[in-house]
Coordinates of C-alpha atoms in Angstrom, one line a residue:
Chain A
M358 CA 121.8 116.7 95.9
L359 CA 118.6 114.7 95.1
N360 CA 117.7 113.9 98.7
P361 CA 118.1 117.0 100.9
D362 CA 115.2 116.0 103.1
L363 CA 113.9 113.0 104.9
L364 CA 110.7 112.8 102.9
E365 CA 112.3 111.6 99.7
Y366 CA 115.3 110.0 101.4
K367 CA 113.3 106.9 102.5
V368 CA 114.5 105.8 105.9
P369 CA 112.7 102.7 107.1
L370 CA 110.1 103.3 109.8
A371 CA 109.0 101.2 112.7
C372 CA 106.5 99.2 110.6
D373 CA 109.2 98.3 108.1
M374 CA 111.3 96.5 110.6
P375 CA 111.4 92.7 110.4
D376 CA 110.9 90.6 113.5
I377 CA 114.2 90.3 115.3
E378 CA 115.3 87.2 117.2
T379 CA 118.0 87.6 119.7
I380 CA 120.4 84.7 120.4
I381 CA 122.8 85.1 123.3
V382 CA 126.1 83.4 122.6
S383 CA 127.7 83.1 126.0
S384 CA 131.4 82.5 125.1
I385 CA 134.6 84.5 125.3
D386 CA 136.2 86.2 122.3
P387 CA 140.0 85.9 122.8
E388 CA 140.6 88.9 120.6
G389 CA 138.3 91.3 122.4
P390 CA 139.2 93.3 125.5
F391 CA 138.4 91.2 128.6
G392 CA 136.8 88.7 126.3
A393 CA 134.2 91.1 125.0
K394 CA 132.5 90.4 121.7
E395 CA 131.9 92.9 118.9
G396 CA 128.2 93.1 118.2
G397 CA 127.4 95.9 115.8
L398 CA 128.9 96.2 112.3
T399 CA 129.8 92.6 111.8
I400 CA 126.2 91.6 112.1
R401 CA 124.9 94.4 109.9
M402 CA 127.5 93.8 107.2
N403 CA 127.1 90.0 107.2
A404 CA 123.3 90.1 107.3
Y405 CA 122.9 91.9 103.9
S406 CA 125.7 90.0 102.3
A407 CA 124.0 86.7 103.4
I408 CA 120.6 87.9 102.0
A409 CA 122.2 89.0 98.7
C410 CA 124.0 85.6 98.4
A411 CA 120.7 83.8 99.1
V412 CA 118.9 85.9 96.4
A413 CA 121.8 85.3 94.0
N414 CA 121.5 81.5 94.7
A415 CA 117.8 81.5 94.2
T416 CA 117.8 83.4 90.9
G417 CA 121.2 82.4 89.5
T418 CA 122.1 86.0 89.0
V419 CA 124.7 88.1 90.7
F420 CA 123.5 91.5 92.0
T421 CA 125.7 94.5 92.0
E422 CA 123.5 97.0 93.8
L423 CA 122.0 97.2 97.3
P424 CA 119.4 97.4 98.7
L425 CA 117.5 94.7 96.8
T426 CA 114.3 96.7 96.1
P427 CA 111.5 95.0 94.2
D428 CA 112.1 97.1 91.1
R429 CA 115.8 96.1 91.0
V430 CA 115.1 92.5 91.4
L431 CA 112.4 92.5 88.7
N432 CA 114.7 94.4 86.4
I433 CA 117.6 91.9 86.8
L434 CA 115.2 88.9 86.4
E435 CA 113.8 90.3 83.2
R436 CA 117.2 91.0 81.8
K437 CA 118.1 87.4 82.6
K438 CA 115.0 86.1 80.8
G439 CA 115.7 88.2 77.8
A440 CA 119.3 86.9 77.6
K441 CA 118.0 83.3 77.6
K442 CA 115.7 83.9 74.6
Chain B
M452 CA 112.5 126.0 107.7
I453 CA 110.8 129.1 108.9
L454 CA 107.4 130.1 107.7
P455 CA 107.1 133.3 105.7
R456 CA 105.1 136.2 107.1
F457 CA 101.3 136.2 106.5
D458 CA 98.1 137.5 108.0
Y459 CA 96.0 134.9 109.8
K460 CA 92.2 135.0 109.9
K461 CA 89.8 132.5 111.3
A462 CA 86.4 132.1 109.6
E463 CA 83.2 131.4 111.5
D464 CA 81.2 130.1 108.6
I465 CA 81.5 129.5 104.8
A466 CA 80.1 132.9 103.8
S467 CA 82.5 134.8 106.0
A468 CA 85.4 132.8 104.7
I469 CA 84.6 133.7 101.2
A470 CA 84.1 137.4 102.2
L471 CA 87.5 137.3 103.9
Y472 CA 89.0 135.9 100.7
E473 CA 87.5 138.6 98.6
G474 CA 88.8 141.2 101.0
F475 CA 92.4 140.0 100.3
K476 CA 91.8 140.3 96.5
G477 CA 92.8 136.8 95.7
Q478 CA 96.1 137.0 97.7
A479 CA 94.8 134.5 100.3
R480 CA 94.8 130.7 100.8
Y481 CA 92.3 128.6 102.7
L482 CA 93.7 126.4 105.5
A483 CA 92.0 123.2 106.5
G484 CA 94.3 120.6 108.1
G485 CA 97.4 122.3 106.8
T486 CA 99.4 119.1 106.2
D487 CA 99.8 120.1 102.5
L488 CA 99.7 123.9 102.8
I489 CA 102.2 124.5 105.6
P490 CA 105.1 122.6 103.9
L491 CA 104.3 124.4 100.7
L492 CA 104.6 127.7 102.6
K493 CA 107.9 126.7 104.2
L494 CA 109.3 125.8 100.8
R495 CA 108.0 129.2 99.5
L496 CA 106.0 127.3 96.9
A497 CA 103.0 129.3 98.1
T498 CA 103.4 132.9 99.3
P499 CA 99.9 134.2 100.2
A500 CA 99.4 137.5 101.9
A501 CA 96.8 135.8 104.2
I502 CA 95.7 132.4 105.5
I503 CA 92.0 131.9 106.1
D504 CA 91.5 129.2 108.6
L505 CA 88.5 126.9 108.0
K506 CA 89.0 124.7 111.0
G507 CA 86.4 126.7 113.1
I508 CA 83.5 126.1 110.6
E509 CA 81.3 123.5 112.3
Q510 CA 79.2 123.0 109.2
L511 CA 82.2 121.4 107.4
K512 CA 82.7 118.8 110.2
T513 CA 79.5 116.7 109.9
I514 CA 78.8 113.4 108.4
T515 CA 75.1 112.8 107.6
R516 CA 72.9 110.3 105.6
E517 CA 70.5 112.0 103.3
G518 CA 68.5 110.8 100.3
G519 CA 70.5 107.7 99.6
R520 CA 73.8 109.4 100.0
L521 CA 76.5 109.8 102.6
I522 CA 77.3 113.5 102.9
V523 CA 80.7 114.1 104.3
G524 CA 81.8 117.6 105.3
A525 CA 85.1 118.6 103.7
G526 CA 86.6 119.4 107.1
V527 CA 86.1 115.9 108.5
T528 CA 89.5 114.5 109.4
L529 CA 90.7 111.4 107.6
F530 CA 90.9 109.5 110.9
E531 CA 87.3 110.3 111.8
L532 CA 86.1 109.2 108.4
K533 CA 88.1 106.0 108.5
N534 CA 86.5 105.1 111.8
H535 CA 82.9 105.9 110.7
A536 CA 80.8 102.7 110.8
V537 CA 79.2 103.4 107.3
V538 CA 82.6 103.7 105.6
K539 CA 83.8 100.4 106.9
E540 CA 80.6 98.6 106.0
Y541 CA 79.7 100.1 102.7
F542 CA 82.9 101.4 101.1
P543 CA 85.8 99.1 101.7
A544 CA 87.9 100.8 99.0
L545 CA 87.6 104.1 100.8
Y546 CA 88.4 102.5 104.2
E547 CA 91.6 101.0 102.8
S548 CA 92.7 104.2 101.1
L549 CA 92.1 106.3 104.2
D550 CA 94.1 103.7 106.2
A551 CA 96.9 103.8 103.7
T552 CA 97.2 107.6 103.8
S553 CA 100.3 108.7 105.7
C554 CA 100.2 107.7 109.4
E555 CA 97.5 108.0 112.0
T556 CA 98.9 111.1 113.6
L557 CA 98.7 112.9 110.3
Q558 CA 95.3 111.4 109.6
M559 CA 94.0 113.1 112.7
R560 CA 95.1 116.5 111.4
G561 CA 94.5 116.2 107.6
T562 CA 91.0 116.6 106.3
I563 CA 89.2 114.8 103.4
G564 CA 88.6 118.1 101.5
G565 CA 92.3 119.0 101.9
N566 CA 93.4 115.6 100.8
L567 CA 91.4 115.9 97.6
L568 CA 92.7 119.4 96.9
Q569 CA 96.4 118.7 97.7
N570 CA 98.8 120.1 95.2
T571 CA 100.5 117.7 92.7
R572 CA 104.0 116.6 93.6
C573 CA 107.3 116.1 91.9
L574 CA 110.8 115.2 93.0
L575 CA 112.1 118.5 91.5
Y576 CA 109.2 120.7 92.7
N577 CA 108.7 120.0 96.4
K578 CA 112.1 121.4 97.4
S579 CA 113.4 124.5 99.2
L580 CA 113.7 127.8 97.4
D581 CA 117.5 127.7 97.5
W582 CA 117.5 124.2 95.9
R583 CA 115.1 125.3 93.2
K584 CA 116.9 128.5 92.5
A585 CA 120.2 126.5 92.0
R586 CA 118.4 124.1 89.7
G587 CA 116.4 126.7 87.8
F588 CA 112.7 127.1 88.0
C589 CA 110.6 124.4 86.3
Y590 CA 107.4 124.9 84.3
K591 CA 105.1 124.5 87.4
M592 CA 107.1 127.2 89.2
G593 CA 106.8 129.6 86.3
G594 CA 109.9 128.7 84.4
E595 CA 110.3 128.0 80.7
S596 CA 110.0 124.3 80.6
C597 CA 109.9 121.1 82.7
N598 CA 113.0 120.0 84.6
V599 CA 112.2 116.3 84.4
V600 CA 111.4 116.1 80.6
P601 CA 113.7 118.5 78.9
K602 CA 112.1 121.2 76.8
A603 CA 108.5 120.0 77.5
K604 CA 106.1 122.9 78.0
A605 CA 103.9 120.9 80.3
C606 CA 103.9 119.6 83.8
F607 CA 104.1 115.9 84.6
S608 CA 103.8 116.2 88.4
N609 CA 101.9 113.4 90.2
Y610 CA 98.5 113.8 92.0
C611 CA 99.1 111.9 95.2
S612 CA 95.7 111.7 96.9
D613 CA 94.9 108.1 97.9
N614 CA 91.3 108.9 98.7
A615 CA 90.4 110.7 95.5
L616 CA 90.9 107.3 93.7
S617 CA 88.6 105.4 96.0
L618 CA 86.0 108.2 96.0
L619 CA 86.1 108.2 92.2
S620 CA 85.5 104.4 92.2
L621 CA 82.5 105.1 94.4
S622 CA 81.1 107.7 91.8
A623 CA 81.3 110.5 94.4
G624 CA 80.2 114.1 93.8
V625 CA 81.3 117.3 95.4
K626 CA 79.6 120.5 96.5
I627 CA 81.6 123.7 96.0
A628 CA 80.8 127.2 97.5
G629 CA 82.2 130.3 96.0
P630 CA 81.7 134.0 95.5
K631 CA 79.2 133.3 92.8
G632 CA 77.1 130.8 94.8
E633 CA 77.1 127.0 95.2
R634 CA 77.5 124.3 92.6
K635 CA 77.4 120.5 92.6
I636 CA 79.7 118.6 90.2
K637 CA 81.0 115.1 89.8
L638 CA 84.3 114.5 91.5
E639 CA 86.2 113.9 88.2
K640 CA 85.2 117.4 87.1
I641 CA 87.5 119.0 89.7
F642 CA 90.6 117.9 87.9
S643 CA 91.8 120.1 85.0
G644 CA 94.4 117.6 83.7
D645 CA 97.1 120.3 83.8
G646 CA 99.9 119.7 86.3
K647 CA 100.6 123.3 86.7
N648 CA 97.1 124.1 87.9
P649 CA 95.6 120.8 88.7
F650 CA 92.0 121.8 89.8
T651 CA 89.1 123.5 88.1
L652 CA 88.1 125.4 91.2
K653 CA 87.9 129.1 90.7
P654 CA 89.6 131.6 93.0
G655 CA 87.8 131.9 96.3
E656 CA 85.9 128.6 96.0
I657 CA 85.7 126.2 98.9
L658 CA 85.0 122.5 98.6
T659 CA 82.3 122.0 101.2
E660 CA 80.8 118.6 100.9
I661 CA 81.5 115.2 99.4
H662 CA 78.5 113.1 98.4
I663 CA 78.9 109.3 98.1
P664 CA 76.0 107.2 96.9
L665 CA 75.0 104.9 99.7
K666 CA 75.4 101.5 98.1
R667 CA 77.1 98.5 99.8
L668 CA 80.0 97.7 97.5
R669 CA 83.0 95.4 97.6
G670 CA 86.3 97.0 97.0
A671 CA 90.0 97.3 97.5
Y672 CA 92.8 99.8 97.4
E673 CA 96.4 98.9 96.3
K674 CA 99.2 101.4 96.8
L675 CA 102.8 101.2 95.5
R676 CA 105.3 102.7 97.9
V677 CA 108.8 102.0 99.2
R678 CA 107.9 101.9 102.9
N679 CA 104.8 101.0 104.8
S680 CA 103.8 104.4 106.3
I681 CA 104.2 108.1 105.8
D682 CA 104.7 107.7 102.1
Y683 CA 102.9 109.2 99.1
P684 CA 101.6 106.7 96.5
L685 CA 104.0 106.1 93.7
L686 CA 100.9 104.5 92.1
G687 CA 97.5 103.8 93.6
V688 CA 94.6 101.7 92.3
A689 CA 91.2 101.8 93.8
V690 CA 88.4 99.3 92.8
S691 CA 84.8 99.2 93.8
V692 CA 82.5 96.5 92.4
N693 CA 78.9 95.3 92.8
N694 CA 77.7 91.9 91.6
K695 CA 77.8 92.7 87.9
K696 CA 80.3 95.5 87.2
G697 CA 82.7 97.9 88.8
K698 CA 84.8 101.0 88.6
V699 CA 88.6 101.1 88.6
C700 CA 90.6 104.2 89.2
V701 CA 94.4 104.6 88.7
G702 CA 96.3 107.5 90.2
G703 CA 99.6 108.7 91.6
I704 CA 100.9 108.8 88.0
G705 CA 100.4 112.2 86.3
P706 CA 98.3 115.2 87.4
T707 CA 94.9 113.5 87.0
P708 CA 93.6 110.2 88.1
L709 CA 92.2 108.0 85.4
A710 CA 88.9 106.1 85.9
Y711 CA 87.8 103.0 84.0
D712 CA 84.5 101.1 83.9
L713 CA 84.8 97.4 84.5
E714 CA 81.9 96.0 82.3
D715 CA 81.9 92.5 83.6
L716 CA 83.8 90.5 86.2
E717 CA 85.3 87.9 83.9
G718 CA 89.0 87.3 83.9
A719 CA 89.5 88.3 80.3
S720 CA 88.0 91.8 80.7
V721 CA 89.9 92.3 83.9
K722 CA 93.2 91.6 82.0
E723 CA 92.1 93.8 79.1
L724 CA 91.4 96.7 81.5
A725 CA 94.7 96.3 83.3
Q726 CA 96.5 96.4 79.9
K727 CA 94.6 99.5 78.8
A728 CA 95.4 101.2 82.1
R729 CA 99.1 100.4 81.7
Q730 CA 99.2 101.8 78.2
E731 CA 97.5 105.0 79.2
A732 CA 99.6 105.7 82.3
K733 CA 102.2 108.3 81.5
S734 CA 105.1 107.9 84.0
V735 CA 108.2 110.1 83.9
S736 CA 111.2 110.0 86.3
N737 CA 109.9 112.4 88.9
T738 CA 109.6 110.0 91.9
T739 CA 111.9 107.6 93.7
L740 CA 111.0 104.6 91.5
S741 CA 111.8 104.2 87.8
P742 CA 109.1 105.2 85.3
A743 CA 109.3 101.8 83.6
Y744 CA 108.7 99.9 86.9
R745 CA 105.8 102.1 87.9
K746 CA 104.2 101.6 84.5
K747 CA 104.6 97.9 84.8
M748 CA 103.0 97.9 88.2
V749 CA 99.8 99.6 86.9
D750 CA 98.9 96.3 85.3
V751 CA 100.0 94.2 88.3
L752 CA 98.2 96.3 91.0
T753 CA 95.0 96.7 88.9
Q754 CA 94.7 93.0 88.6
R755 CA 95.6 92.5 92.2
A756 CA 93.1 95.0 93.5
I757 CA 90.2 93.6 91.4
K758 CA 91.0 90.1 92.5
R759 CA 91.0 91.1 96.1
A760 CA 87.8 93.1 95.8
L761 CA 86.1 90.1 94.2
K762 CA 87.3 87.7 96.9
E763 CA 86.1 89.9 99.8
G764 CA 82.5 89.6 100.8
K765 CA 82.1 86.2 99.3

């Protein structure tokens, strides 16, 4: 195991959090119990898919690994540049 | 993890600390802030018979101006130094590197002397005894060869002090007290270049003072890391410049920081220096980022730091 401790397994800290905007959607979900809406996983899963799609759109390359750290993005961009030449 | 058993002694002054050290026949370690030493003890990477606490020595906690230099006691905390008026006004590179060191809570505990003399780090070295036993001891732990670079009889661990880089760019010197008396050397002379034993200090010696020439300089510190606090540098670049030339220092890659003189401030020589620094940086896969990326970033961060240093104060 390469990350048996929290020093090298880099968990984001308070200062790494982006600004969060809350939007209250006051409607009823017909599938949920008593009209309750699910608000956890859907948002998390869709948020990073949306960002990955946006980066893929902007660069014209499909990414296969998350998270999109600067070194991964640079690596893929450089590979793409090399392929064009 | 539980600490191993050791004797604890608190020294009143430097002479008595050295006397205590000699009493334990080399089986002792000095404790300043402890932010580096205590984790090493817990991981059983250091197993001294005794710990000699230097925190009670008042002489190490002073900052004075004398003869055109700022004399900083080695026991001054990073936080206190960061908030010293002279540091902010005269040495922006040092201010930025102090600010980039870990987080404020740890800055209040860690000392500048301890920060300079922190042990080098490696992904396969700073691990528990059980982990290391399972993997097999590396060269730095006394094993046959390096665990990162197979068969290499050398250590490629990284020296991760942010502040050593900025102090080197400020041409700082250090005063060392030991069993054989005091000596003053340039800061770059404390590094041995060997990852296994990264410092040239002899057993029993204490780093007592850091001398920084009191000149108002422009500067910047750039640090590569994967999150914005409590992270060791995966690469650090400190730059200090006056109106004509400057000094650039690259660290966090390999056991010794590398210093370069910037002869003039033209764009061409900045680029040339960044290229040279990139070529000389030896990165191996012993941190969380790939060696190729870190090497590439030497060039980028060097140029970025110089650009920012020149922009500031204009």
